Amino acid sequence: MRKTLVAGNWKMNNGPAAAVKLAREVRDGLRAVDLRGQALICPPCVSLPAVREIVAGSPLLLGAQNCAAAASGAHTGEVAAGMLAEAGCSHVIIAHSERRQHQRETDAEFVAKIDAAHAAGLTAIFCFGELLGERRAGQAQTVVRTQLEGVLPHVKRLSPANTVLAYEPVWAIGTGETATPEVAQEMHAFARAALAELAGREAAAAMRLLYGGSVKASNAGDLFAQPDIDGGLVGGASLQAAEFIGIVRAARDARA
Ligand code: 13P
């Protein structure tokens, strides 16, 4: 059975001082949870060293929100995957819709970043998902297929051990509007079938597929009860320790 993963994407919130406080609350709250899956927090880069001290020795994993495609050199403002690994990260989010929109990142960059993450020993969390207009126009599946097809077959060392997928319909991100469990499951089943074609049946069966978009403690149980939803990528609710812990509990209970 696939192990669940609940990842908190803190986005551009919590500098070192606030991050330490929140990470401590999450770590302490998780002590009472008999984790069967994984729990991960992704603070802003500048907060990673401080948060690393807090999560050390606990089951809480540390991740980053982006990495550079290059391994080192003249790339002002960028952070290499190897540096993130050195700073204690096990995971890195790639291709978040906010980066697709605001930084105009492309499929070629995603491939290079995922390869860089793998080369540094990090697990890549590759995000994809359609815009509201695309869903309304009946193009959700075509868009998702194109996003997966444009990246996954080109990754050098794609495997369920080093890659997690995250379906994040853009219309559900930060809007309070969650995909219903049925809609999310339908898209996850579609993505898994596409993955079977692109990466093989075995990889598709073993790779984890997270749902993201207004996940809360109150809706996580119904989402994670779906057969193809293996956890969540959580934005807003990951900024409140009690909410995030509630979501981790829901993931544990879904695969009990
Ligand atoms: P929200 O949970 O705030 O909708 O954000 C989802 C997200 O973008 C996680 O990466």
Tab-separated table of N, CA, C and O in Angstrom, residues 21-116:
chain	number	residue	atom	x	y	z
A	21	LYS	N	8.680	28.979	15.752
A	21	LYS	CA	7.507	28.856	16.634
A	21	LYS	C	6.504	27.851	16.049
A	21	LYS	O	6.039	26.940	16.738
A	22	LEU	N	6.185	28.020	14.772
A	22	LEU	CA	5.197	27.134	14.143
A	22	LEU	C	5.728	25.706	14.046
A	22	LEU	O	5.008	24.737	14.333
A	23	ALA	N	6.990	25.559	13.655
A	23	ALA	CA	7.567	24.211	13.520
A	23	ALA	C	7.562	23.491	14.867
A	23	ALA	O	7.288	22.292	14.943
A	24	ARG	N	7.827	24.242	15.924
A	24	ARG	CA	7.829	23.645	17.268
A	24	ARG	C	6.409	23.164	17.627
A	24	ARG	O	6.227	22.066	18.150
A	25	GLU	N	5.419	23.977	17.309
A	25	GLU	CA	4.025	23.588	17.600
A	25	GLU	C	3.634	22.338	16.819
A	25	GLU	O	2.975	21.441	17.340
A	26	VAL	N	4.036	22.307	15.551
A	26	VAL	CA	3.698	21.139	14.717
A	26	VAL	C	4.425	19.901	15.250
A	26	VAL	O	3.828	18.835	15.426
A	27	ARG	N	5.703	20.041	15.506
A	27	ARG	CA	6.488	18.911	16.024
A	27	ARG	C	5.885	18.376	17.315
A	27	ARG	O	5.671	17.172	17.454
A	28	ASP	N	5.574	19.270	18.236
A	28	ASP	CA	5.058	18.822	19.523
A	28	ASP	C	3.670	18.200	19.375
A	28	ASP	O	3.359	17.191	19.996
A	29	GLY	N	2.852	18.791	18.517
A	29	GLY	CA	1.502	18.245	18.295
A	29	GLY	C	1.547	16.869	17.662
A	29	GLY	O	0.694	16.013	17.940
A	30	LEU	N	2.530	16.640	16.833
A	30	LEU	CA	2.617	15.346	16.145
A	30	LEU	C	3.126	14.234	17.056
A	30	LEU	O	3.005	13.060	16.721
A	31	ARG	N	3.648	14.605	18.212
A	31	ARG	CA	4.140	13.579	19.146
A	31	ARG	C	3.025	12.617	19.522
A	31	ARG	O	3.254	11.445	19.758
A	32	ALA	N	1.789	13.145	19.580
A	32	ALA	CA	0.662	12.328	20.006
A	32	ALA	C	0.065	11.531	18.842
A	32	ALA	O	-0.859	10.747	19.037
A	33	VAL	N	0.578	11.745	17.642
A	33	VAL	CA	0.007	11.082	16.464
A	33	VAL	C	0.893	9.901	16.090
A	33	VAL	O	2.096	10.059	15.893
A	34	ASP	N	0.269	8.752	16.019
A	34	ASP	CA	1.009	7.565	15.622
A	34	ASP	C	1.094	7.577	14.087
A	34	ASP	O	0.257	7.036	13.387
A	35	LEU	N	2.126	8.283	13.592
A	35	LEU	CA	2.273	8.496	12.142
A	35	LEU	C	2.454	7.165	11.417
A	35	LEU	O	3.343	6.403	11.747
A	36	ARG	N	1.659	6.932	10.398
A	36	ARG	CA	1.942	5.751	9.561
A	36	ARG	C	2.496	6.198	8.226
A	36	ARG	O	3.184	5.469	7.554
A	37	GLY	N	2.155	7.431	7.857
A	37	GLY	CA	2.696	7.984	6.626
A	37	GLY	C	3.768	9.008	6.973
A	37	GLY	O	4.382	8.957	8.037
A	38	GLN	N	3.959	9.960	6.076
A	38	GLN	CA	4.978	10.975	6.295
A	38	GLN	C	4.351	12.350	6.450
A	38	GLN	O	3.300	12.626	5.861
A	39	ALA	N	4.991	13.205	7.217
A	39	ALA	CA	4.561	14.593	7.360
A	39	ALA	C	5.767	15.479	7.072
A	39	ALA	O	6.880	15.207	7.540
A	40	LEU	N	5.518	16.514	6.292
A	40	LEU	CA	6.606	17.341	5.758
A	40	LEU	C	6.217	18.800	5.858
A	40	LEU	O	5.071	19.158	5.553
A	41	ILE	N	7.139	19.655	6.264
A	41	ILE	CA	6.871	21.097	6.195
A	41	ILE	C	7.903	21.757	5.276
A	41	ILE	O	9.075	21.397	5.281
A	42	CYS	N	7.414	22.710	4.495
A	42	CYS	CA	8.260	23.411	3.523
A	42	CYS	C	8.237	24.906	3.813
A	42	CYS	O	7.419	25.652	3.273
A	43	PRO	N	9.123	25.367	4.689
A	43	PRO	CA	9.205	26.799	5.019
A	43	PRO	C	9.946	27.545	3.901
A	43	PRO	O	10.557	26.915	3.040
A	44	PRO	N	9.929	28.865	3.944
A	44	PRO	CA	10.759	29.610	3.007
A	44	PRO	C	12.229	29.234	3.226
A	44	PRO	O	12.628	28.889	4.347
A	45	CYS	N	13.001	29.332	2.171
A	45	CYS	CA	14.404	28.930	2.186
A	45	CYS	C	15.207	29.490	3.362
A	45	CYS	O	15.985	28.783	3.999
A	46	VAL	N	14.994	30.770	3.624
A	46	VAL	CA	15.789	31.451	4.639
A	46	VAL	C	15.512	30.905	6.046
A	46	VAL	O	16.319	31.068	6.956
A	47	SER	N	14.380	30.218	6.206
A	47	SER	CA	14.020	29.669	7.516
A	47	SER	C	14.458	28.220	7.688
A	47	SER	O	14.302	27.648	8.772
A	48	LEU	N	14.985	27.618	6.635
A	48	LEU	CA	15.321	26.189	6.711
A	48	LEU	C	16.322	25.855	7.826
A	48	LEU	O	16.090	24.917	8.586
A	49	PRO	N	17.433	26.608	7.955
A	49	PRO	CA	18.389	26.218	8.995
A	49	PRO	C	17.788	26.256	10.398
A	49	PRO	O	18.043	25.362	11.206
A	50	ALA	N	16.969	27.255	10.670
A	50	ALA	CA	16.363	27.361	12.004
A	50	ALA	C	15.365	26.232	12.234
A	50	ALA	O	15.317	25.623	13.307
A	51	VAL	N	14.577	25.922	11.207
A	51	VAL	CA	13.560	24.865	11.358
A	51	VAL	C	14.227	23.492	11.444
A	51	VAL	O	13.741	22.603	12.137
A	52	ARG	N	15.333	23.345	10.775
A	52	ARG	CA	16.046	22.066	10.843
A	52	ARG	C	16.377	21.696	12.288
A	52	ARG	O	16.263	20.550	12.704
A	53	GLU	N	16.794	22.695	13.063
A	53	GLU	CA	17.124	22.460	14.478
A	53	GLU	C	15.911	21.957	15.251
A	53	GLU	O	16.025	21.146	16.149
A	54	ILE	N	14.743	22.469	14.870
A	54	ILE	CA	13.513	22.115	15.589
A	54	ILE	C	13.050	20.702	15.251
A	54	ILE	O	12.600	19.956	16.108
A	55	VAL	N	13.136	20.330	13.980
A	55	VAL	CA	12.593	19.022	13.586
A	55	VAL	C	13.612	17.889	13.778
A	55	VAL	O	13.234	16.716	13.680
A	56	ALA	N	14.874	18.236	14.041
A	56	ALA	CA	15.907	17.200	14.212
A	56	ALA	C	15.459	16.176	15.257
A	56	ALA	O	14.982	16.540	16.328
A	57	GLY	N	15.584	14.907	14.913
A	57	GLY	CA	15.232	13.855	15.860
A	57	GLY	C	13.740	13.568	15.938
A	57	GLY	O	13.313	12.689	16.682
A	58	SER	N	12.928	14.291	15.180
A	58	SER	CA	11.484	14.030	15.146
A	58	SER	C	11.145	13.436	13.776
A	58	SER	O	11.949	13.519	12.842
A	59	PRO	N	9.965	12.856	13.633
A	59	PRO	CA	9.629	12.280	12.317
A	59	PRO	C	9.226	13.324	11.276
A	59	PRO	O	9.007	12.988	10.114
A	60	LEU	N	9.142	14.578	11.704
A	60	LEU	CA	8.723	15.643	10.789
A	60	LEU	C	9.836	15.923	9.778
A	60	LEU	O	10.971	16.197	10.149
A	61	LEU	N	9.476	15.847	8.500
A	61	LEU	CA	10.467	16.048	7.433
A	61	LEU	C	10.499	17.503	7.001
A	61	LEU	O	9.533	18.250	7.204
A	62	LEU	N	11.609	17.856	6.348
A	62	LEU	CA	11.821	19.238	5.928
A	62	LEU	C	11.944	19.295	4.402
A	62	LEU	O	12.636	18.470	3.802
A	63	GLY	N	11.276	20.278	3.802
A	63	GLY	CA	11.354	20.412	2.349
A	63	GLY	C	11.462	21.869	1.946
A	63	GLY	O	11.294	22.780	2.761
A	64	ALA	N	11.769	22.079	0.662
A	64	ALA	CA	11.867	23.429	0.112
A	64	ALA	C	10.778	23.617	-0.942
A	64	ALA	O	10.156	22.653	-1.394
A	65	GLN	N	10.572	24.864	-1.325
A	65	GLN	CA	9.461	25.200	-2.225
A	65	GLN	C	9.882	25.326	-3.683
A	65	GLN	O	9.031	25.489	-4.562
A	66	ASN	N	11.194	25.276	-3.932
A	66	ASN	CA	11.710	25.455	-5.280
A	66	ASN	C	13.198	25.156	-5.233
A	66	ASN	O	13.806	25.176	-4.158
A	67	CYS	N	13.792	24.850	-6.376
A	67	CYS	CA	15.253	24.772	-6.448
A	67	CYS	C	15.695	25.225	-7.823
A	67	CYS	O	14.886	25.338	-8.744
A	68	ALA	N	16.980	25.479	-7.962
A	68	ALA	CA	17.522	25.877	-9.256
A	68	ALA	C	17.686	24.648	-10.144
A	68	ALA	O	17.779	23.523	-9.657
A	69	ALA	N	17.733	24.895	-11.443
A	69	ALA	CA	17.990	23.806	-12.384
A	69	ALA	C	19.482	23.469	-12.400
A	69	ALA	O	19.875	22.326	-12.593
A	70	ALA	N	20.313	24.490	-12.180
A	70	ALA	CA	21.768	24.287	-12.221
A	70	ALA	C	22.281	23.835	-10.859
A	70	ALA	O	21.652	24.071	-9.832
A	71	ALA	N	23.440	23.194	-10.876
A	71	ALA	CA	24.015	22.671	-9.633
A	71	ALA	C	24.809	23.728	-8.862
A	71	ALA	O	24.936	23.647	-7.639
A	72	SER	N	25.352	24.711	-9.576
A	72	SER	CA	26.114	25.776	-8.913
A	72	SER	C	26.448	26.836	-9.951
A	72	SER	O	26.131	26.675	-11.127
A	73	GLY	N	27.096	27.913	-9.509
A	73	GLY	CA	27.615	28.879	-10.474
A	73	GLY	C	26.933	30.219	-10.468
A	73	GLY	O	26.324	30.630	-9.470
A	74	ALA	N	27.025	30.906	-11.595
A	74	ALA	CA	26.564	32.286	-11.705
A	74	ALA	C	25.050	32.353	-11.944
A	74	ALA	O	24.583	32.529	-13.069
A	75	HIS	N	24.284	32.148	-10.871
A	75	HIS	CA	22.822	32.193	-10.954
A	75	HIS	C	22.324	33.001	-9.766
A	75	HIS	O	21.844	32.448	-8.768
A	76	THR	N	22.483	34.298	-9.842
A	76	THR	CA	22.197	35.185	-8.716
A	76	THR	C	20.776	34.985	-8.193
A	76	THR	O	19.823	34.988	-8.964
A	77	GLY	N	20.681	34.777	-6.894
A	77	GLY	CA	19.375	34.651	-6.261
A	77	GLY	C	18.829	33.240	-6.238
A	77	GLY	O	17.789	32.986	-5.623
A	78	GLU	N	19.487	32.320	-6.896
A	78	GLU	CA	18.986	30.946	-6.960
A	78	GLU	C	19.584	30.091	-5.841
A	78	GLU	O	20.649	30.417	-5.305
A	79	VAL	N	18.921	28.981	-5.539
A	79	VAL	CA	19.425	28.048	-4.529
A	79	VAL	C	19.454	26.653	-5.150
A	79	VAL	O	18.435	26.168	-5.665
A	80	ALA	N	20.615	26.021	-5.106
A	80	ALA	CA	20.765	24.706	-5.740
A	80	ALA	C	20.165	23.597	-4.885
A	80	ALA	O	20.123	23.687	-3.654
A	81	ALA	N	19.745	22.537	-5.565
A	81	ALA	CA	19.161	21.385	-4.864
A	81	ALA	C	20.153	20.797	-3.862
A	81	ALA	O	19.764	20.395	-2.759
A	82	GLY	N	21.425	20.756	-4.242
A	82	GLY	CA	22.436	20.207	-3.338
A	82	GLY	C	22.552	21.012	-2.050
A	82	GLY	O	22.806	20.462	-0.979
A	83	MET	N	22.324	22.317	-2.163
A	83	MET	CA	22.377	23.176	-0.967
A	83	MET	C	21.179	22.888	-0.058
A	83	MET	O	21.289	22.915	1.169
A	84	LEU	N	20.045	22.605	-0.682
A	84	LEU	CA	18.848	22.283	0.100
A	84	LEU	C	19.043	20.959	0.841
A	84	LEU	O	18.668	20.828	2.012
A	85	ALA	N	19.659	20.010	0.147
A	85	ALA	CA	19.931	18.719	0.792
A	85	ALA	C	20.878	18.932	1.972
A	85	ALA	O	20.667	18.400	3.063
A	86	GLU	N	21.886	19.758	1.748
A	86	GLU	CA	22.857	20.039	2.815
A	86	GLU	C	22.178	20.731	3.994
A	86	GLU	O	22.574	20.556	5.155
A	87	ALA	N	21.126	21.508	3.701
A	87	ALA	CA	20.407	22.229	4.760
A	87	ALA	C	19.362	21.345	5.449
A	87	ALA	O	18.594	21.824	6.279
A	88	GLY	N	19.324	20.065	5.074
A	88	GLY	CA	18.441	19.144	5.794
A	88	GLY	C	17.149	18.801	5.087
A	88	GLY	O	16.281	18.121	5.659
A	89	CYS	N	16.982	19.252	3.853
A	89	CYS	CA	15.743	18.943	3.121
A	89	CYS	C	15.775	17.522	2.555
A	89	CYS	O	16.823	17.055	2.103
A	90	SER	N	14.607	16.899	2.570
A	90	SER	CA	14.461	15.602	1.890
A	90	SER	C	13.592	15.747	0.644
A	90	SER	O	13.598	14.874	-0.220
A	91	HIS	N	12.827	16.830	0.571
A	91	HIS	CA	11.876	17.027	-0.525
A	91	HIS	C	11.993	18.447	-1.086
A	91	HIS	O	12.410	19.369	-0.376
A	92	VAL	N	11.560	18.612	-2.332
A	92	VAL	CA	11.443	19.958	-2.892
A	92	VAL	C	10.223	20.001	-3.822
A	92	VAL	O	9.996	19.062	-4.597
A	93	ILE	N	9.445	21.060	-3.685
A	93	ILE	CA	8.265	21.260	-4.541
A	93	ILE	C	8.739	21.863	-5.870
A	93	ILE	O	9.533	22.807	-5.874
A	94	ILE	N	8.255	21.309	-6.960
A	94	ILE	CA	8.615	21.821	-8.293
A	94	ILE	C	7.322	22.091	-9.067
A	94	ILE	O	6.375	21.303	-8.975
A	95	ALA	N	7.302	23.175	-9.822
A	95	ALA	CA	6.206	23.466	-10.752
A	95	ALA	C	4.910	23.862	-10.056
A	95	ALA	O	3.814	23.620	-10.585
A	96	HIS	N	5.007	24.451	-8.876
A	96	HIS	CA	3.783	24.939	-8.241
A	96	HIS	C	3.091	25.921	-9.188
A	96	HIS	O	3.761	26.664	-9.913
A	97	SER	N	1.779	25.951	-9.156
A	97	SER	CA	1.042	26.799	-10.124
A	97	SER	C	1.399	28.276	-9.960
A	97	SER	O	1.348	29.037	-10.922
A	98	GLU	N	1.782	28.670	-8.733
A	98	GLU	CA	2.172	30.074	-8.548
A	98	GLU	C	3.464	30.379	-9.305
A	98	GLU	O	3.649	31.483	-9.814
A	99	ARG	N	4.351	29.411	-9.392
A	99	ARG	CA	5.581	29.608	-10.170
A	99	ARG	C	5.299	29.494	-11.674
A	99	ARG	O	5.905	30.190	-12.476
A	100	ARG	N	4.374	28.624	-12.019
A	100	ARG	CA	3.983	28.552	-13.437
A	100	ARG	C	3.430	29.910	-13.878
A	100	ARG	O	3.786	30.412	-14.939
A	101	GLN	N	2.578	30.497	-13.019
A	101	GLN	CA	1.933	31.768	-13.375
A	101	GLN	C	2.864	32.968	-13.263
A	101	GLN	O	2.970	33.757	-14.180
A	102	HIS	N	3.498	33.127	-12.108
A	102	HIS	CA	4.222	34.370	-11.836
A	102	HIS	C	5.658	34.359	-12.351
A	102	HIS	O	6.188	35.388	-12.729
A	103	GLN	N	6.299	33.181	-12.313
A	103	GLN	CA	7.682	33.133	-12.803
A	103	GLN	C	7.744	32.587	-14.226
A	103	GLN	O	8.815	32.465	-14.793
A	104	ARG	N	6.582	32.199	-14.745
A	104	ARG	CA	6.491	31.700	-16.129
A	104	ARG	C	7.451	30.547	-16.381
A	104	ARG	O	8.124	30.482	-17.410
A	105	GLU	N	7.549	29.673	-15.408
A	105	GLU	CA	8.445	28.525	-15.582
A	105	GLU	C	7.866	27.566	-16.623
A	105	GLU	O	6.650	27.442	-16.762
A	106	THR	N	8.765	26.895	-17.312
A	106	THR	CA	8.358	26.044	-18.435
A	106	THR	C	8.631	24.569	-18.148
A	106	THR	O	9.375	24.232	-17.218
A	107	ASP	N	8.086	23.724	-19.004
A	107	ASP	CA	8.296	22.283	-18.858
A	107	ASP	C	9.789	21.940	-18.854
A	107	ASP	O	10.234	21.106	-18.068
A	108	ALA	N	10.545	22.587	-19.739
A	108	ALA	CA	11.988	22.278	-19.818
A	108	ALA	C	12.669	22.606	-18.486
A	108	ALA	O	13.547	21.863	-18.021
A	109	GLU	N	12.248	23.695	-17.871
A	109	GLU	CA	12.827	24.049	-16.559
A	109	GLU	C	12.407	23.033	-15.492
A	109	GLU	O	13.201	22.670	-14.626
A	110	PHE	N	11.162	22.589	-15.557
A	110	PHE	CA	10.700	21.603	-14.567
A	110	PHE	C	11.522	20.319	-14.675
A	110	PHE	O	11.933	19.744	-13.667
A	111	VAL	N	11.752	19.880	-15.905
A	111	VAL	CA	12.542	18.655	-16.113
A	111	VAL	C	13.942	18.850	-15.512
A	111	VAL	O	14.428	18.001	-14.755
A	112	ALA	N	14.559	19.988	-15.815
A	112	ALA	CA	15.919	20.244	-15.324
A	112	ALA	C	15.937	20.331	-13.799
A	112	ALA	O	16.864	19.841	-13.140
A	113	LYS	N	14.903	20.940	-13.224
A	113	LYS	CA	14.852	21.062	-11.765
A	113	LYS	C	14.618	19.703	-11.100
A	113	LYS	O	15.214	19.407	-10.056
A	114	ILE	N	13.759	18.903	-11.685
A	114	ILE	CA	13.511	17.567	-11.111
A	114	ILE	C	14.785	16.728	-11.205
A	114	ILE	O	15.169	16.052	-10.247
A	115	ASP	N	15.455	16.796	-12.345
A	115	ASP	CA	16.729	16.067	-12.487
A	115	ASP	C	17.745	16.552	-11.447
A	115	ASP	O	18.462	15.745	-10.840
A	116	ALA	N	17.785	17.865	-11.235
A	116	ALA	CA	18.719	18.428	-10.252
A	116	ALA	C	18.364	17.946	-8.845
A	116	ALA	O	19.245	17.598	-8.052
